[in-house]
Amino acid sequence: MTGGGPYNKGGHTQMGTKVLLHIYDLSPSNSFLYPVGLGLHHSGVEVFGAEYSFASGAGVFDSSTPRDAGPGAQFRETYELGIYTGSMSELRGAISEIKDQGFGPDEYHLIRRNCNHFANAFVWKLLNKPIPAHVNRLAEIGVCCSCLLPKKLMEQAP
Protein backbone atom coordinates (compact mmCIF):
# COMPACT_ATOMS: atom_id res chain seq x y z
CA MET A 1 0.00 0.00 0.00
CA THR A 2 1.17 3.51 -0.65
CA GLY A 3 0.63 6.87 1.05
CA GLY A 4 -1.78 6.72 3.99
CA GLY A 5 -1.65 3.12 5.10
CA PRO A 6 -4.39 0.63 4.25
CA TYR A 7 -6.83 3.28 2.99
CA ASN A 8 -7.16 4.99 -0.37
CA LYS A 9 -9.69 7.44 -1.83
CA GLY A 10 -13.14 6.89 -0.41
CA GLY A 11 -11.91 4.96 2.62
CA HIS A 12 -11.57 1.67 0.71
CA THR A 13 -9.67 -1.03 2.60
CA GLN A 14 -8.73 -4.59 1.77
CA MET A 15 -11.80 -5.64 3.79
CA GLY A 16 -14.32 -3.18 2.33
CA THR A 17 -14.97 0.54 2.36
CA LYS A 18 -15.54 2.85 5.29
CA VAL A 19 -19.03 4.27 5.77
CA LEU A 20 -18.70 7.87 6.95
CA LEU A 21 -21.47 10.10 8.25
CA HIS A 22 -20.78 13.80 7.62
CA ILE A 23 -22.70 16.24 9.82
CA TYR A 24 -23.28 19.88 8.89
CA ASP A 25 -24.68 22.76 10.93
CA LEU A 26 -27.62 24.58 9.34
CA SER A 27 -27.99 27.24 12.04
CA PRO A 28 -25.63 29.41 14.09
CA SER A 29 -27.72 28.41 17.14
CA ASN A 30 -26.13 24.96 16.92
CA SER A 31 -23.16 26.32 18.85
CA PHE A 32 -25.53 26.56 21.86
CA LEU A 33 -27.71 23.55 21.07
CA TYR A 34 -25.02 20.98 20.23
CA PRO A 35 -23.58 20.68 23.77
CA VAL A 36 -27.04 19.59 25.01
CA GLY A 37 -27.56 17.04 22.23
CA LEU A 38 -29.66 19.15 19.86
CA GLY A 39 -29.14 21.03 16.63
CA LEU A 40 -30.45 21.74 13.18
CA HIS A 41 -28.29 19.42 11.07
CA HIS A 42 -27.84 18.25 7.52
CA SER A 43 -26.15 14.90 6.99
CA GLY A 44 -24.69 12.86 4.18
CA VAL A 45 -23.27 9.34 4.00
CA GLU A 46 -19.96 8.79 2.23
CA VAL A 47 -19.27 5.41 0.64
CA PHE A 48 -16.76 4.66 -2.15
CA GLY A 49 -15.68 8.33 -2.18
CA ALA A 50 -19.15 9.76 -2.96
CA GLU A 51 -21.46 11.43 -0.46
CA TYR A 52 -25.16 10.50 -0.64
CA SER A 53 -27.95 12.65 0.75
CA PHE A 54 -31.61 13.59 0.34
CA ALA A 55 -33.21 16.97 -0.39
CA SER A 56 -36.51 18.50 -1.36
CA GLY A 57 -37.00 18.48 -5.12
CA ALA A 58 -33.82 16.48 -5.74
CA GLY A 59 -34.62 13.32 -3.81
CA VAL A 60 -31.61 11.08 -3.23
CA PHE A 61 -28.46 12.46 -4.83
CA ASP A 62 -24.71 11.96 -4.66
CA SER A 63 -21.80 14.33 -4.69
CA SER A 64 -18.23 13.59 -5.67
CA THR A 65 -17.05 16.29 -3.24
CA PRO A 66 -17.72 14.97 0.28
CA ARG A 67 -17.81 17.46 3.15
CA ASP A 68 -19.23 20.18 0.90
CA ALA A 69 -23.00 20.45 1.38
CA GLY A 70 -23.19 23.83 -0.30
CA PRO A 71 -24.35 27.26 0.83
CA GLY A 72 -25.88 27.52 4.28
CA ALA A 73 -24.34 24.30 5.57
CA GLN A 74 -21.19 24.44 7.69
CA PHE A 75 -19.28 21.16 8.06
CA ARG A 76 -19.16 20.10 11.73
CA GLU A 77 -17.79 16.54 12.02
CA THR A 78 -17.52 13.05 10.60
CA TYR A 79 -18.42 9.76 12.25
CA GLU A 80 -16.84 6.54 11.03
CA LEU A 81 -19.75 4.10 11.33
CA GLY A 82 -18.29 0.85 10.03
CA ILE A 83 -17.06 -1.05 7.00
CA TYR A 84 -19.31 -1.85 4.05
CA THR A 85 -18.26 -5.11 2.41
CA GLY A 86 -20.72 -5.12 -0.49
CA SER A 87 -20.11 -4.17 -4.10
CA MET A 88 -20.92 -0.93 -5.90
CA SER A 89 -23.75 -2.77 -7.66
CA GLU A 90 -25.22 -3.79 -4.30
CA LEU A 91 -24.87 -0.19 -3.09
CA ARG A 92 -26.84 1.06 -6.11
CA GLY A 93 -29.48 -1.57 -5.37
CA ALA A 94 -29.74 -0.39 -1.75
CA ILE A 95 -30.19 3.22 -2.91
CA SER A 96 -32.89 2.16 -5.36
CA GLU A 97 -34.75 0.30 -2.60
CA ILE A 98 -34.55 3.33 -0.30
CA LYS A 99 -35.89 5.61 -3.03
CA ASP A 100 -38.86 3.25 -3.42
CA GLN A 101 -39.47 3.34 0.34
CA GLY A 102 -40.44 7.01 0.44
CA PHE A 103 -37.34 9.00 -0.44
CA GLY A 104 -38.44 10.29 -3.83
CA PRO A 105 -37.96 13.93 -4.98
CA ASP A 106 -41.41 15.02 -3.79
CA GLU A 107 -41.41 13.16 -0.47
CA TYR A 108 -39.18 15.45 1.59
CA HIS A 109 -40.67 16.73 4.87
CA LEU A 110 -38.73 18.89 7.31
CA ILE A 111 -39.51 16.83 10.42
CA ARG A 112 -40.89 13.51 9.14
CA ARG A 113 -38.64 12.64 6.16
CA ASN A 114 -35.47 14.70 5.87
CA CYS A 115 -31.81 14.13 4.99
CA ASN A 116 -31.12 12.66 8.44
CA HIS A 117 -33.95 10.14 8.06
CA PHE A 118 -32.40 9.17 4.72
CA ALA A 119 -28.92 8.84 6.28
CA ASN A 120 -30.35 6.60 8.98
CA ALA A 121 -32.19 4.38 6.46
CA PHE A 122 -29.12 4.17 4.22
CA VAL A 123 -26.70 3.32 7.03
CA TRP A 124 -29.18 0.76 8.37
CA LYS A 125 -29.32 -0.84 4.91
CA LEU A 126 -25.51 -0.94 4.62
CA LEU A 127 -24.44 -1.75 8.18
CA ASN A 128 -27.59 -2.77 10.08
CA LYS A 129 -27.09 0.01 12.61
CA PRO A 130 -28.54 3.51 13.15
CA ILE A 131 -26.85 6.88 12.93
CA PRO A 132 -26.19 8.67 16.26
CA ALA A 133 -29.53 9.75 17.75
CA HIS A 134 -28.58 13.38 18.36
CA VAL A 135 -28.24 14.05 14.61
CA ASN A 136 -32.02 14.11 14.07
CA ARG A 137 -33.23 14.65 17.64
CA LEU A 138 -34.61 18.13 16.93
CA ALA A 139 -36.81 16.75 14.13
CA GLU A 140 -38.01 13.94 16.40
CA ILE A 141 -39.00 16.51 19.02
CA GLY A 142 -40.68 18.50 16.23
CA VAL A 143 -42.87 15.50 15.35
CA CYS A 144 -44.16 15.43 18.93
CA CYS A 145 -44.77 19.19 18.92
CA SER A 146 -45.80 19.68 15.29
CA CYS A 147 -49.12 21.24 16.30
CA LEU A 148 -47.11 24.09 17.85
CA LEU A 149 -44.98 24.77 14.78
CA PRO A 150 -46.01 27.36 12.16
CA LYS A 151 -47.90 25.79 9.25
CA LYS A 152 -45.64 27.61 6.78
CA LEU A 153 -42.59 25.94 8.31
CA MET A 154 -44.18 22.53 7.86
CA GLU A 155 -44.99 23.15 4.17
CA GLN A 156 -41.61 24.46 3.03
CA ALA A 157 -38.35 22.61 2.84
CA PRO A 158 -35.01 24.32 3.34
Coordinates of N, CA and C in Angstrom, one line a residue:
M1 N 0.8 -1.2 0.0 CA 0.0 0.0 0.0 C 0.9 1.2 0.0
T2 N 0.4 2.3 -0.6 CA 1.2 3.5 -0.6 C 0.4 4.6 0.0
G3 N 1.2 5.6 0.5 CA 0.6 6.9 1.0 C -0.6 6.8 1.8
G4 N -0.6 6.7 3.2 CA -1.8 6.7 4.0 C -2.2 5.4 4.5
G5 N -1.3 4.4 4.5 CA -1.6 3.1 5.1 C -2.6 2.3 4.3
P6 N -3.5 1.6 5.0 CA -4.4 0.6 4.2 C -5.6 1.3 3.6
Y7 N -5.7 2.6 3.6 CA -6.8 3.3 3.0 C -6.4 4.0 1.7
N8 N -7.4 4.1 0.8 CA -7.2 5.0 -0.4 C -8.4 5.9 -0.5
K9 N -8.6 6.5 -1.6 CA -9.7 7.4 -1.8 C -11.0 6.8 -1.5
G10 N -11.8 7.4 -0.7 CA -13.1 6.9 -0.4 C -13.1 5.9 0.8
G11 N -12.0 5.8 1.5 CA -11.9 5.0 2.6 C -11.9 3.5 2.3
H12 N -11.6 3.1 1.1 CA -11.6 1.7 0.7 C -10.4 1.0 1.4
T13 N -10.7 -0.2 2.0 CA -9.7 -1.0 2.6 C -9.7 -2.4 1.9
Q14 N -8.8 -3.2 2.3 CA -8.7 -4.6 1.8 C -10.0 -5.4 2.2
M15 N -10.6 -5.0 3.3 CA -11.8 -5.6 3.8 C -13.1 -5.0 3.3
G16 N -13.1 -3.9 2.7 CA -14.3 -3.2 2.3 C -14.1 -1.7 2.3
T17 N -15.1 -0.9 2.4 CA -15.0 0.5 2.4 C -15.6 1.2 3.6
K18 N -15.0 2.2 4.1 CA -15.5 2.9 5.3 C -16.9 3.5 4.9
V19 N -17.8 3.5 5.9 CA -19.0 4.3 5.8 C -18.9 5.4 6.7
L20 N -18.9 6.7 6.2 CA -18.7 7.9 7.0 C -20.0 8.7 7.0
L21 N -20.3 9.2 8.1 CA -21.5 10.1 8.2 C -20.9 11.5 8.5
H22 N -21.2 12.4 7.5 CA -20.8 13.8 7.6 C -22.0 14.6 8.2
I23 N -21.7 15.4 9.2 CA -22.7 16.2 9.8 C -22.4 17.7 9.5
Y24 N -23.4 18.5 9.2 CA -23.3 19.9 8.9 C -24.2 20.7 9.8
D25 N -23.8 21.8 10.2 CA -24.7 22.8 10.9 C -25.5 23.6 9.9
L26 N -26.8 23.8 10.2 CA -27.6 24.6 9.3 C -28.0 25.9 10.0
S27 N -27.6 26.0 11.3 CA -28.0 27.2 12.0 C -26.9 27.6 13.0
P28 N -26.6 29.0 13.1 CA -25.6 29.4 14.1 C -26.0 29.0 15.5
S29 N -27.3 28.8 15.8 CA -27.7 28.4 17.1 C -27.2 27.0 17.5
N30 N -26.7 26.3 16.6 CA -26.1 25.0 16.9 C -25.0 25.1 17.9
S31 N -24.3 26.2 17.9 CA -23.2 26.3 18.9 C -23.7 26.3 20.3
F32 N -24.9 26.6 20.5 CA -25.5 26.6 21.9 C -26.3 25.2 22.1
L33 N -26.9 24.7 21.0 CA -27.7 23.5 21.1 C -26.9 22.3 21.1
Y34 N -25.8 22.2 20.4 CA -25.0 21.0 20.2 C -24.5 20.4 21.6
P35 N -24.0 21.2 22.5 CA -23.6 20.7 23.8 C -24.7 20.0 24.6
V36 N -26.0 20.3 24.3 CA -27.0 19.6 25.0 C -27.7 18.5 24.1
G37 N -27.1 18.1 23.1 CA -27.6 17.0 22.2 C -28.6 17.4 21.2
L38 N -28.7 18.7 20.8 CA -29.7 19.2 19.9 C -29.0 19.9 18.7
G39 N -29.7 20.2 17.7 CA -29.1 21.0 16.6 C -29.9 20.8 15.4
L40 N -29.8 21.8 14.5 CA -30.4 21.7 13.2 C -29.3 21.3 12.2
H41 N -29.4 20.0 11.8 CA -28.3 19.4 11.1 C -28.7 18.9 9.7
H42 N -27.8 19.0 8.8 CA -27.8 18.2 7.5 C -26.8 17.1 7.6
S43 N -27.1 16.0 7.0 CA -26.1 14.9 7.0 C -26.1 14.2 5.6
G44 N -24.9 13.6 5.4 CA -24.7 12.9 4.2 C -23.8 11.6 4.5
V45 N -24.0 10.6 3.8 CA -23.3 9.3 4.0 C -22.3 9.1 2.9
E46 N -21.0 9.0 3.2 CA -20.0 8.8 2.2 C -19.6 7.3 2.2
V47 N -19.7 6.8 0.9 CA -19.3 5.4 0.6 C -18.6 5.4 -0.7
F48 N -17.5 4.7 -0.9 CA -16.8 4.7 -2.2 C -16.4 6.0 -2.7
G49 N -16.1 7.0 -1.8 CA -15.7 8.3 -2.2 C -16.8 9.3 -2.6
A50 N -18.0 8.9 -2.6 CA -19.1 9.8 -3.0 C -20.0 9.9 -1.7
E51 N -20.6 11.1 -1.6 CA -21.5 11.4 -0.5 C -22.9 11.4 -1.0
Y52 N -23.8 10.6 -0.3 CA -25.2 10.5 -0.6 C -26.0 11.2 0.4
S53 N -27.0 11.9 -0.1 CA -27.9 12.7 0.8 C -29.3 12.7 0.1
F54 N -30.2 13.5 0.8 CA -31.6 13.6 0.3 C -32.1 15.0 0.5
A55 N -32.7 15.6 -0.5 CA -33.2 17.0 -0.4 C -34.5 17.1 -1.1
S56 N -35.2 18.2 -0.7 CA -36.5 18.5 -1.4 C -36.3 18.8 -2.8
G57 N -37.1 18.2 -3.7 CA -37.0 18.5 -5.1 C -36.0 17.6 -5.8
A58 N -34.9 17.3 -5.1 CA -33.8 16.5 -5.7 C -34.0 15.0 -5.4
G59 N -34.6 14.7 -4.3 CA -34.6 13.3 -3.8 C -33.2 12.9 -3.4
V60 N -32.9 11.6 -3.6 CA -31.6 11.1 -3.2 C -30.6 11.5 -4.3
F61 N -29.5 12.0 -3.9 CA -28.5 12.5 -4.8 C -27.1 12.1 -4.3
D62 N -26.1 12.2 -5.1 CA -24.7 12.0 -4.7 C -23.8 13.1 -5.1
S63 N -22.8 13.3 -4.4 CA -21.8 14.3 -4.7 C -20.4 13.7 -4.7
S64 N -19.6 14.1 -5.6 CA -18.2 13.6 -5.7 C -17.3 14.4 -4.8
T65 N -17.9 15.4 -4.1 CA -17.0 16.3 -3.2 C -17.6 16.2 -1.8
P66 N -17.3 15.1 -1.1 CA -17.7 15.0 0.3 C -17.3 16.2 1.1
R67 N -18.0 16.4 2.2 CA -17.8 17.5 3.1 C -18.1 18.8 2.6
D68 N -18.8 18.9 1.5 CA -19.2 20.2 0.9 C -20.7 20.1 0.6
A69 N -21.5 20.5 1.6 CA -23.0 20.5 1.4 C -23.6 21.7 0.7
G70 N -22.7 22.6 0.4 CA -23.2 23.8 -0.3 C -23.5 25.0 0.6
P71 N -24.1 26.0 0.1 CA -24.3 27.3 0.8 C -25.3 27.0 2.0
G72 N -25.0 27.6 3.1 CA -25.9 27.5 4.3 C -25.6 26.3 5.2
A73 N -24.7 25.5 4.8 CA -24.3 24.3 5.6 C -22.9 24.4 5.9
Q74 N -22.6 24.4 7.2 CA -21.2 24.4 7.7 C -20.8 23.1 8.2
F75 N -19.7 22.5 7.6 CA -19.3 21.2 8.1 C -18.9 21.2 9.5
R76 N -19.4 20.2 10.3 CA -19.2 20.1 11.7 C -18.2 18.9 12.0
E77 N -18.6 17.7 11.6 CA -17.8 16.5 12.0 C -18.1 15.3 11.2
T78 N -17.3 14.3 11.3 CA -17.5 13.0 10.6 C -17.5 11.9 11.6
Y79 N -18.4 11.0 11.5 CA -18.4 9.8 12.3 C -18.1 8.6 11.3
E80 N -17.1 7.8 11.7 CA -16.8 6.5 11.0 C -17.8 5.5 11.6
L81 N -18.7 5.0 10.8 CA -19.7 4.1 11.3 C -19.5 2.6 11.2
G82 N -18.6 2.3 10.2 CA -18.3 0.9 10.0 C -17.7 0.6 8.6
I83 N -17.6 -0.6 8.3 CA -17.1 -1.1 7.0 C -18.1 -1.8 6.2
Y84 N -18.4 -1.2 5.0 CA -19.3 -1.9 4.0 C -18.5 -2.8 3.2
T85 N -19.0 -4.1 3.1 CA -18.3 -5.1 2.4 C -18.9 -5.5 1.1
G86 N -20.0 -4.8 0.8 CA -20.7 -5.1 -0.5 C -20.1 -4.4 -1.7
S87 N -20.6 -4.7 -2.8 CA -20.1 -4.2 -4.1 C -20.8 -2.9 -4.4
M88 N -20.3 -2.2 -5.4 CA -20.9 -0.9 -5.9 C -22.3 -1.2 -6.5
S89 N -22.5 -2.4 -7.1 CA -23.7 -2.8 -7.7 C -24.8 -3.0 -6.5
E90 N -24.3 -3.6 -5.5 CA -25.2 -3.8 -4.3 C -25.6 -2.5 -3.6
L91 N -24.6 -1.5 -3.6 CA -24.9 -0.2 -3.1 C -25.9 0.5 -3.9
R92 N -25.8 0.5 -5.2 CA -26.8 1.1 -6.1 C -28.2 0.4 -5.9
G93 N -28.2 -0.9 -5.7 CA -29.5 -1.6 -5.4 C -30.1 -1.1 -4.1
A94 N -29.3 -0.9 -3.0 CA -29.7 -0.4 -1.8 C -30.3 1.0 -1.9
I95 N -29.7 1.9 -2.7 CA -30.2 3.2 -2.9 C -31.5 3.2 -3.6
S96 N -31.6 2.3 -4.6 CA -32.9 2.2 -5.4 C -34.0 1.7 -4.4
E97 N -33.7 0.8 -3.6 CA -34.8 0.3 -2.6 C -35.2 1.4 -1.7
I98 N -34.2 2.2 -1.2 CA -34.6 3.3 -0.3 C -35.4 4.4 -1.0
K99 N -35.1 4.7 -2.3 CA -35.9 5.6 -3.0 C -37.3 5.1 -3.1
D100 N -37.5 3.8 -3.3 CA -38.9 3.3 -3.4 C -39.6 3.2 -2.1
Q101 N -38.9 3.4 -1.0 CA -39.5 3.3 0.3 C -39.8 4.7 0.9
G102 N -40.0 5.7 0.0 CA -40.4 7.0 0.4 C -39.4 8.1 0.4
F103 N -38.3 7.9 -0.3 CA -37.3 9.0 -0.4 C -37.2 9.5 -1.9
G104 N -38.4 9.7 -2.5 CA -38.4 10.3 -3.8 C -38.3 11.8 -3.8
P105 N -38.2 12.5 -4.9 CA -38.0 13.9 -5.0 C -39.1 14.8 -4.3
D106 N -40.3 14.3 -4.3 CA -41.4 15.0 -3.8 C -41.8 14.5 -2.4
E107 N -41.0 13.7 -1.8 CA -41.4 13.2 -0.5 C -40.7 13.7 0.7
Y108 N -39.9 14.8 0.5 CA -39.2 15.5 1.6 C -40.2 16.1 2.6
H109 N -39.9 16.0 3.8 CA -40.7 16.7 4.9 C -39.7 17.1 6.0
L110 N -39.7 18.3 6.4 CA -38.7 18.9 7.3 C -38.6 18.1 8.6
I111 N -39.7 17.6 9.2 CA -39.5 16.8 10.4 C -39.8 15.3 10.3
R112 N -40.5 14.9 9.2 CA -40.9 13.5 9.1 C -40.1 12.7 8.1
R113 N -39.4 13.4 7.2 CA -38.6 12.6 6.2 C -37.6 13.6 5.6
N114 N -36.5 13.7 6.3 CA -35.5 14.7 5.9 C -34.2 14.0 5.6
C115 N -33.1 14.7 5.3 CA -31.8 14.1 5.0 C -31.3 13.2 6.1
N116 N -31.6 13.5 7.3 CA -31.1 12.7 8.4 C -31.9 11.3 8.5
H117 N -33.2 11.4 8.2 CA -33.9 10.1 8.1 C -33.4 9.3 6.9
F118 N -33.0 9.9 5.8 CA -32.4 9.2 4.7 C -31.1 8.5 5.2
A119 N -30.2 9.4 5.8 CA -28.9 8.8 6.3 C -29.1 7.6 7.2
N120 N -30.1 7.7 8.1 CA -30.3 6.6 9.0 C -30.8 5.4 8.2
A121 N -31.7 5.5 7.3 CA -32.2 4.4 6.5 C -31.1 3.8 5.6
F122 N -30.2 4.6 5.1 CA -29.1 4.2 4.2 C -28.1 3.4 5.0
V123 N -27.7 4.0 6.2 CA -26.7 3.3 7.0 C -27.3 2.0 7.6
W124 N -28.6 2.0 7.9 CA -29.2 0.8 8.4 C -29.1 -0.3 7.3
K125 N -29.4 0.1 6.0 CA -29.3 -0.8 4.9 C -27.9 -1.4 4.7
L126 N -26.9 -0.5 4.9 CA -25.5 -0.9 4.6 C -24.9 -1.7 5.8
L127 N -25.2 -1.2 7.0 CA -24.4 -1.8 8.2 C -25.3 -2.4 9.3
N128 N -26.6 -2.3 9.1 CA -27.6 -2.8 10.1 C -27.4 -2.1 11.4
K129 N -27.2 -0.8 11.4 CA -27.1 0.0 12.6 C -27.6 1.4 12.3
P130 N -28.0 2.1 13.4 CA -28.5 3.5 13.1 C -27.4 4.5 13.2
I131 N -27.8 5.8 12.8 CA -26.8 6.9 12.9 C -27.0 7.4 14.4
P132 N -26.0 8.2 14.9 CA -26.2 8.7 16.3 C -27.5 9.4 16.4
A133 N -28.2 9.2 17.5 CA -29.5 9.8 17.8 C -29.6 11.3 17.8
H134 N -28.5 11.9 18.2 CA -28.6 13.4 18.4 C -28.7 14.1 17.0
V135 N -28.3 13.4 15.9 CA -28.2 14.1 14.6 C -29.6 14.5 14.2
N136 N -30.7 13.8 14.5 CA -32.0 14.1 14.1 C -33.0 14.3 15.3
R137 N -32.4 14.5 16.4 CA -33.2 14.7 17.6 C -34.2 15.8 17.6
L138 N -33.7 17.0 17.0 CA -34.6 18.1 16.9 C -35.8 17.8 16.1
A139 N -35.7 17.1 15.0 CA -36.8 16.7 14.1 C -37.7 15.8 14.9
E140 N -37.2 14.9 15.6 CA -38.0 13.9 16.4 C -38.8 14.7 17.4
I141 N -38.3 15.7 18.1 CA -39.0 16.5 19.0 C -40.1 17.3 18.2
G142 N -39.7 17.8 17.1 CA -40.7 18.5 16.2 C -41.9 17.7 15.9
V143 N -41.7 16.4 15.7 CA -42.9 15.5 15.4 C -43.9 15.5 16.5
C144 N -43.3 15.4 17.7 CA -44.2 15.4 18.9 C -44.9 16.8 19.1
C145 N -44.2 17.8 18.7 CA -44.8 19.2 18.9 C -45.2 19.9 17.6
S146 N -45.5 19.1 16.6 CA -45.8 19.7 15.3 C -47.0 20.6 15.3
C147 N -47.9 20.4 16.2 CA -49.1 21.2 16.3 C -48.7 22.6 16.8
L148 N -47.6 22.8 17.4 CA -47.1 24.1 17.9 C -46.2 24.8 16.8
L149 N -45.8 24.2 15.8 CA -45.0 24.8 14.8 C -45.8 25.5 13.7
P150 N -45.3 26.6 13.2 CA -46.0 27.4 12.2 C -46.3 26.5 10.9
K151 N -47.5 26.6 10.4 CA -47.9 25.8 9.2 C -47.0 26.0 8.1
K152 N -46.5 27.3 7.9 CA -45.6 27.6 6.8 C -44.3 26.8 6.9
L153 N -43.8 26.7 8.1 CA -42.6 25.9 8.3 C -42.8 24.5 7.9
M154 N -43.9 23.9 8.2 CA -44.2 22.5 7.9 C -44.4 22.3 6.4
E155 N -44.7 23.3 5.6 CA -45.0 23.2 4.2 C -43.8 23.4 3.3
Q156 N -42.8 24.1 3.8 CA -41.6 24.5 3.0 C -40.4 23.7 3.5
A157 N -39.6 23.3 2.5 CA -38.4 22.6 2.8 C -37.2 23.6 2.7
P158 N -36.2 23.4 3.5 CA -35.0 24.3 3.3 C -34.3 24.1 2.0

